[in-house]
mmCIF file of C-alpha atoms in Angstrom:
data_model
loop_
_atom_site.group_PDB
_atom_site.id
_atom_site.type_symbol
_atom_site.label_atom_id
_atom_site.label_comp_id
_atom_site.label_asym_id
_atom_site.label_seq_id
_atom_site.Cartn_x
_atom_site.Cartn_y
_atom_site.Cartn_z
ATOM 1 C CA MET A 1 -3.734 -8.318 18.240
ATOM 2 C CA THR A 2 -7.098 -7.536 17.083
ATOM 3 C CA THR A 3 -8.709 -3.781 17.893
ATOM 4 C CA LYS A 4 -12.065 -2.189 17.453
ATOM 5 C CA VAL A 5 -11.846 1.265 15.653
ATOM 6 C CA VAL A 6 -15.559 3.006 16.375
ATOM 7 C CA SER A 7 -16.933 4.785 13.755
ATOM 8 C CA ASN A 8 -20.265 6.380 14.582
ATOM 9 C CA LEU A 9 -21.887 2.934 16.170
ATOM 10 C CA LYS A 10 -20.303 0.764 13.965
ATOM 11 C CA THR A 11 -16.953 -1.356 15.048
ATOM 12 C CA THR A 12 -14.105 -2.034 12.525
ATOM 13 C CA THR A 13 -11.460 -4.622 13.382
ATOM 14 C CA ILE A 14 -7.934 -4.055 12.253
ATOM 15 C CA ASP A 15 -5.028 -5.677 12.859
ATOM 16 C CA ASP A 16 -2.049 -4.349 15.117
ATOM 17 C CA VAL A 17 -4.018 -0.624 15.754
ATOM 18 C CA GLU A 18 -4.758 0.006 19.194
ATOM 19 C CA VAL A 19 -7.860 2.037 19.431
ATOM 20 C CA VAL A 20 -9.773 2.236 22.880
ATOM 21 C CA GLU A 21 -13.541 1.612 22.267
ATOM 22 C CA GLN A 22 -15.265 4.618 23.789
ATOM 23 C CA PRO A 23 -19.000 5.383 23.791
ATOM 24 C CA LEU A 24 -19.913 8.217 21.263
ATOM 25 C CA LYS A 25 -22.882 9.435 22.332
ATOM 26 C CA ASP A 26 -21.790 12.268 24.946
ATOM 27 C CA LYS A 27 -18.887 13.371 22.794
ATOM 28 C CA LYS A 28 -19.041 15.818 20.268
ATOM 29 C CA ARG A 29 -18.043 14.796 16.658
ATOM 30 C CA LYS A 30 -16.234 17.329 14.904
ATOM 31 C CA LYS A 31 -14.673 16.730 10.679
ATOM 32 C CA VAL A 32 -11.162 17.468 10.914
ATOM 33 C CA GLY A 33 -8.702 17.908 8.180
ATOM 34 C CA ILE A 34 -4.965 16.541 7.954
ATOM 35 C CA MET A 35 -2.503 18.231 5.815
ATOM 36 C CA GLY A 36 0.714 16.453 6.487
ATOM 37 C CA GLY A 37 4.015 16.922 4.777
ATOM 38 C CA THR A 38 7.275 18.014 4.550
ATOM 39 C CA PHE A 39 6.973 21.996 4.546
ATOM 40 C CA ASN A 40 10.220 22.693 3.130
ATOM 41 C CA PRO A 41 9.108 25.837 3.346
ATOM 42 C CA PRO A 42 5.216 25.888 3.442
ATOM 43 C CA HIS A 43 3.431 28.214 0.775
ATOM 44 C CA LEU A 44 0.648 29.777 -0.456
ATOM 45 C CA ALA A 45 -0.686 26.394 -2.343
ATOM 46 C CA HIS A 46 -0.384 24.527 0.816
ATOM 47 C CA LEU A 47 -3.118 27.129 2.475
ATOM 48 C CA VAL A 48 -4.978 27.783 -0.187
ATOM 49 C CA MET A 49 -5.504 23.741 -0.709
ATOM 50 C CA ALA A 50 -6.467 23.681 3.298
ATOM 51 C CA GLU A 51 -8.753 26.325 3.122
ATOM 52 C CA GLN A 52 -10.893 25.362 0.306
ATOM 53 C CA VAL A 53 -11.112 21.919 1.466
ATOM 54 C CA ARG A 54 -12.064 23.223 4.798
ATOM 55 C CA ASP A 55 -14.514 25.688 3.658
ATOM 56 C CA GLN A 56 -16.182 23.398 1.124
ATOM 57 C CA LEU A 57 -16.258 20.265 3.447
ATOM 58 C CA GLY A 58 -17.455 22.263 6.251
ATOM 59 C CA LEU A 59 -14.401 21.063 8.227
ATOM 60 C CA ASP A 60 -13.694 22.346 11.998
ATOM 61 C CA GLU A 61 -10.128 22.725 11.551
ATOM 62 C CA VAL A 62 -6.859 21.654 9.775
ATOM 63 C CA LEU A 63 -4.200 19.964 11.279
ATOM 64 C CA PHE A 64 -0.895 20.715 9.808
ATOM 65 C CA ILE A 65 0.965 17.589 10.701
ATOM 66 C CA PRO A 66 4.991 17.975 9.693
ATOM 67 C CA ASP A 67 7.100 14.942 9.001
ATOM 68 C CA TYR A 68 9.730 14.052 10.623
ATOM 69 C CA LEU A 69 11.810 11.855 8.467
ATOM 70 C CA PRO A 70 9.257 11.198 4.840
ATOM 71 C CA PRO A 71 8.769 7.070 4.798
ATOM 72 C CA HIS A 72 9.954 7.173 1.020
ATOM 73 C CA VAL A 73 13.781 7.836 -0.122
ATOM 74 C CA ASP A 74 14.262 12.014 -0.020
ATOM 75 C CA GLU A 75 15.937 13.532 -2.485
ATOM 76 C CA LYS A 76 15.209 17.056 -1.429
ATOM 77 C CA HIS A 77 17.494 17.040 1.658
ATOM 78 C CA PRO A 78 14.980 18.674 4.088
ATOM 79 C CA ILE A 79 16.374 21.329 6.596
ATOM 80 C CA ARG A 80 15.899 20.783 10.481
ATOM 81 C CA ALA A 81 12.715 19.711 11.369
ATOM 82 C CA GLU A 82 12.537 22.419 14.156
ATOM 83 C CA ASP A 83 13.184 25.141 11.342
ATOM 84 C CA ARG A 84 10.370 23.407 9.530
ATOM 85 C CA ILE A 85 7.951 23.558 12.020
ATOM 86 C CA GLU A 86 8.576 27.534 13.010
ATOM 87 C CA MET A 87 7.738 28.270 9.487
ATOM 88 C CA VAL A 88 4.207 26.275 9.909
ATOM 89 C CA LYS A 89 3.744 28.081 12.881
ATOM 90 C CA LEU A 90 4.621 31.336 11.282
ATOM 91 C CA ALA A 91 2.044 30.217 8.157
ATOM 92 C CA ILE A 92 -0.891 29.089 9.475
ATOM 93 C CA GLU A 93 -1.172 31.057 12.649
ATOM 94 C CA ASP A 94 -3.395 34.292 11.449
ATOM 95 C CA ASN A 95 -6.335 31.293 10.572
ATOM 96 C CA PRO A 96 -8.056 29.905 13.553
ATOM 97 C CA GLY A 97 -9.709 27.015 11.913
ATOM 98 C CA PHE A 98 -5.318 25.396 11.085
ATOM 99 C CA LYS A 99 -3.685 23.692 13.962
ATOM 100 C CA LEU A 100 -0.294 22.654 14.402
ATOM 101 C CA ASP A 101 0.517 18.611 15.339
ATOM 102 C CA LEU A 102 3.543 17.593 16.489
ATOM 103 C CA ARG A 103 3.092 14.295 17.147
ATOM 104 C CA GLU A 104 4.960 12.658 14.321
ATOM 105 C CA PHE A 105 7.987 15.145 15.305
ATOM 106 C CA ASP A 106 7.984 13.821 19.116
ATOM 107 C CA ARG A 107 7.568 10.062 17.548
ATOM 108 C CA LYS A 108 10.571 10.482 15.816
ATOM 109 C CA GLY A 109 11.734 7.897 13.090
ATOM 110 C CA LYS A 110 9.641 7.413 9.926
ATOM 111 C CA SER A 111 6.586 9.330 9.084
ATOM 112 C CA TYR A 112 4.006 6.412 7.997
ATOM 113 C CA SER A 113 0.366 8.483 7.655
ATOM 114 C CA PHE A 114 -1.233 4.834 8.903
ATOM 115 C CA ASP A 115 0.645 5.367 12.019
ATOM 116 C CA THR A 116 -0.469 9.172 12.752
ATOM 117 C CA VAL A 117 -4.111 8.564 11.666
ATOM 118 C CA SER A 118 -4.227 5.430 13.652
ATOM 119 C CA GLU A 119 -3.300 7.634 16.970
ATOM 120 C CA LEU A 120 -5.509 10.392 16.171
ATOM 121 C CA VAL A 121 -8.472 7.716 15.842
ATOM 122 C CA GLN A 122 -7.273 6.134 19.325
ATOM 123 C CA GLN A 123 -7.131 9.516 20.762
ATOM 124 C CA HIS A 124 -10.854 10.927 19.574
ATOM 125 C CA PRO A 125 -12.873 8.231 17.957
ATOM 126 C CA GLU A 126 -15.801 10.493 18.184
ATOM 127 C CA ASN A 127 -14.134 12.148 15.203
ATOM 128 C CA GLU A 128 -14.135 11.906 11.312
ATOM 129 C CA TYR A 129 -11.138 12.709 9.460
ATOM 130 C CA TYR A 130 -10.563 13.790 6.082
ATOM 131 C CA PHE A 131 -6.582 13.415 4.642
ATOM 132 C CA ILE A 132 -5.923 16.383 2.085
ATOM 133 C CA ILE A 133 -3.655 15.312 -1.031
ATOM 134 C CA GLY A 134 -3.001 17.060 -4.276
ATOM 135 C CA SER A 135 -4.471 15.191 -6.981
ATOM 136 C CA ASP A 136 -1.161 14.535 -8.168
ATOM 137 C CA MET A 137 -0.449 11.983 -5.064
ATOM 138 C CA VAL A 138 -3.581 10.292 -5.588
ATOM 139 C CA ASP A 139 -2.236 8.331 -8.380
ATOM 140 C CA TYR A 140 0.483 7.162 -5.420
ATOM 141 C CA LEU A 141 -1.979 5.691 -2.978
ATOM 142 C CA PRO A 142 -1.536 2.117 -4.076
ATOM 143 C CA LYS A 143 2.123 2.826 -2.488
ATOM 144 C CA TRP A 144 1.445 3.629 0.447
ATOM 145 C CA TYR A 145 1.903 2.140 3.746
ATOM 146 C CA ARG A 146 -1.025 0.031 4.680
ATOM 147 C CA ILE A 147 -3.280 1.789 2.266
ATOM 148 C CA ASP A 148 -5.972 -0.624 2.738
ATOM 149 C CA ASP A 149 -6.308 -0.349 6.170
ATOM 150 C CA LEU A 150 -5.899 3.230 6.274
ATOM 151 C CA VAL A 151 -8.646 3.884 3.849
ATOM 152 C CA ARG A 152 -11.108 2.587 6.481
ATOM 153 C CA LEU A 153 -9.986 4.742 8.998
ATOM 154 C CA VAL A 154 -9.581 8.373 6.756
ATOM 155 C CA GLN A 155 -11.721 9.727 4.470
ATOM 156 C CA PHE A 156 -8.911 10.740 1.548
ATOM 157 C CA VAL A 157 -9.859 14.112 -0.226
ATOM 158 C CA GLY A 158 -8.371 14.940 -3.578
ATOM 159 C CA VAL A 159 -7.729 18.516 -4.780
ATOM 160 C CA LYS A 160 -8.329 19.074 -8.201
ATOM 161 C CA ARG A 161 -5.098 20.101 -10.633
ATOM 162 C CA GLY A 162 -5.482 20.978 -14.059
ATOM 163 C CA THR A 163 -7.952 18.229 -16.440
ATOM 164 C CA GLN A 164 -6.276 15.558 -14.749
ATOM 165 C CA MET A 165 -8.816 12.606 -14.637
ATOM 166 C CA GLU A 166 -10.399 11.950 -10.980
ATOM 167 C CA TYR A 167 -10.326 8.746 -10.718
ATOM 168 C CA SER A 168 -8.856 6.219 -8.221
ATOM 169 C CA LYS A 169 -9.609 2.579 -6.690
ATOM 170 C CA TYR A 170 -9.900 4.275 -3.324
ATOM 171 C CA PRO A 171 -12.489 6.202 -1.883
ATOM 172 C CA VAL A 172 -11.565 9.784 -2.993
ATOM 173 C CA ILE A 173 -13.457 12.738 -2.411
ATOM 174 C CA TRP A 174 -12.723 15.603 -5.054
ATOM 175 C CA VAL A 175 -12.389 19.025 -4.397
ATOM 176 C CA ASP A 176 -12.218 22.289 -6.732
ATOM 177 C CA ALA A 177 -9.590 25.035 -5.811
ATOM 178 C CA PRO A 178 -7.279 27.670 -7.579
ATOM 179 C CA GLN A 179 -4.619 26.323 -9.369
ATOM 180 C CA LEU A 180 -1.327 28.009 -7.987
ATOM 181 C CA ASP A 181 2.127 26.355 -9.603
ATOM 182 C CA ILE A 182 4.194 26.741 -6.738
ATOM 183 C CA SER A 183 6.021 24.203 -5.014
ATOM 184 C CA SER A 184 8.515 23.844 -2.284
ATOM 185 C CA THR A 185 11.159 22.712 -4.882
ATOM 186 C CA LEU A 186 10.187 26.346 -6.816
ATOM 187 C CA ILE A 187 10.801 27.897 -3.356
ATOM 188 C CA ARG A 188 13.949 26.297 -2.706
ATOM 189 C CA THR A 189 15.803 27.096 -6.147
ATOM 190 C CA LYS A 190 14.698 30.758 -5.913
ATOM 191 C CA VAL A 191 16.456 31.451 -2.916
ATOM 192 C CA ASN A 192 19.490 29.498 -4.270
ATOM 193 C CA ARG A 193 19.507 32.017 -6.731
ATOM 194 C CA LYS A 194 18.779 34.790 -4.585
ATOM 195 C CA GLN A 195 15.312 35.637 -6.421
ATOM 196 C CA SER A 196 12.249 37.144 -5.352
ATOM 197 C CA ILE A 197 9.946 34.742 -3.153
ATOM 198 C CA LYS A 198 7.302 37.578 -2.290
ATOM 199 C CA TYR A 199 4.087 36.284 -2.807
ATOM 200 C CA LEU A 200 4.880 32.988 -3.453
ATOM 201 C CA VAL A 201 4.804 32.319 0.412
ATOM 202 C CA PRO A 202 3.511 34.193 3.237
ATOM 203 C CA PRO A 203 5.484 37.163 4.322
ATOM 204 C CA LYS A 204 6.500 35.992 7.853
ATOM 205 C CA VAL A 205 7.979 32.672 6.194
ATOM 206 C CA ALA A 206 9.984 34.867 3.838
ATOM 207 C CA ASP A 207 11.444 37.235 6.532
ATOM 208 C CA TYR A 208 12.257 33.530 8.809
ATOM 209 C CA ILE A 209 13.856 32.012 5.507
ATOM 210 C CA LYS A 210 16.084 35.076 4.928
ATOM 211 C CA GLU A 211 16.954 35.662 8.962
ATOM 212 C CA HIS A 212 18.207 31.766 8.968
ATOM 213 C CA HIS A 213 20.206 31.931 5.707
ATOM 214 C CA LEU A 214 17.927 28.984 4.773
ATOM 215 C CA TYR A 215 18.223 26.984 1.079
ATOM 216 C CA GLU A 216 21.465 29.581 0.449
ATOM 217 C CA ARG A 217 23.653 26.726 -1.072
#
């Protein structure tokens, strides 16, 4: 199957991607960020990255898309998707520029970014999409599923971390952001050790973790 993907007034043919071609002159173009991940749990570094990219690139909104099942062999043993989704809701509820998108949860199975972006482009070919990743993930782009097709559908945005070199064989827009040495692994470890996670996650996320006894093992 060959399909035409519309970008402005151009068309691009990509195998196996079913995108309906539509006239764009009557469509409002939006710049939409994509923040994907396991969010196990979501923390302040996720929010800072998304907000800095949204502000610096003038995005209309950023979609937070929790994965259902990571495509790689995941050693994190994520908790129930329902708990991760609820924590993302709580984390972003006070920012009108952040939206929750459950397409990967609804689709089930392994969550490949190519499939997710293809769906977004099919539904809203008039939009421009920006995939937000940390600079450490840029090095892994060659290993992403159908990466050569994916970069034709979405613009990657790398958030700088420290003095890491800004280089990739793929087109990446680089954005500066405050460096927060926070990770989901750190949060889970602190909870397991009964240590404070105050100021590492939004207060409502901390309350949810405590109320539901998450990561206490």
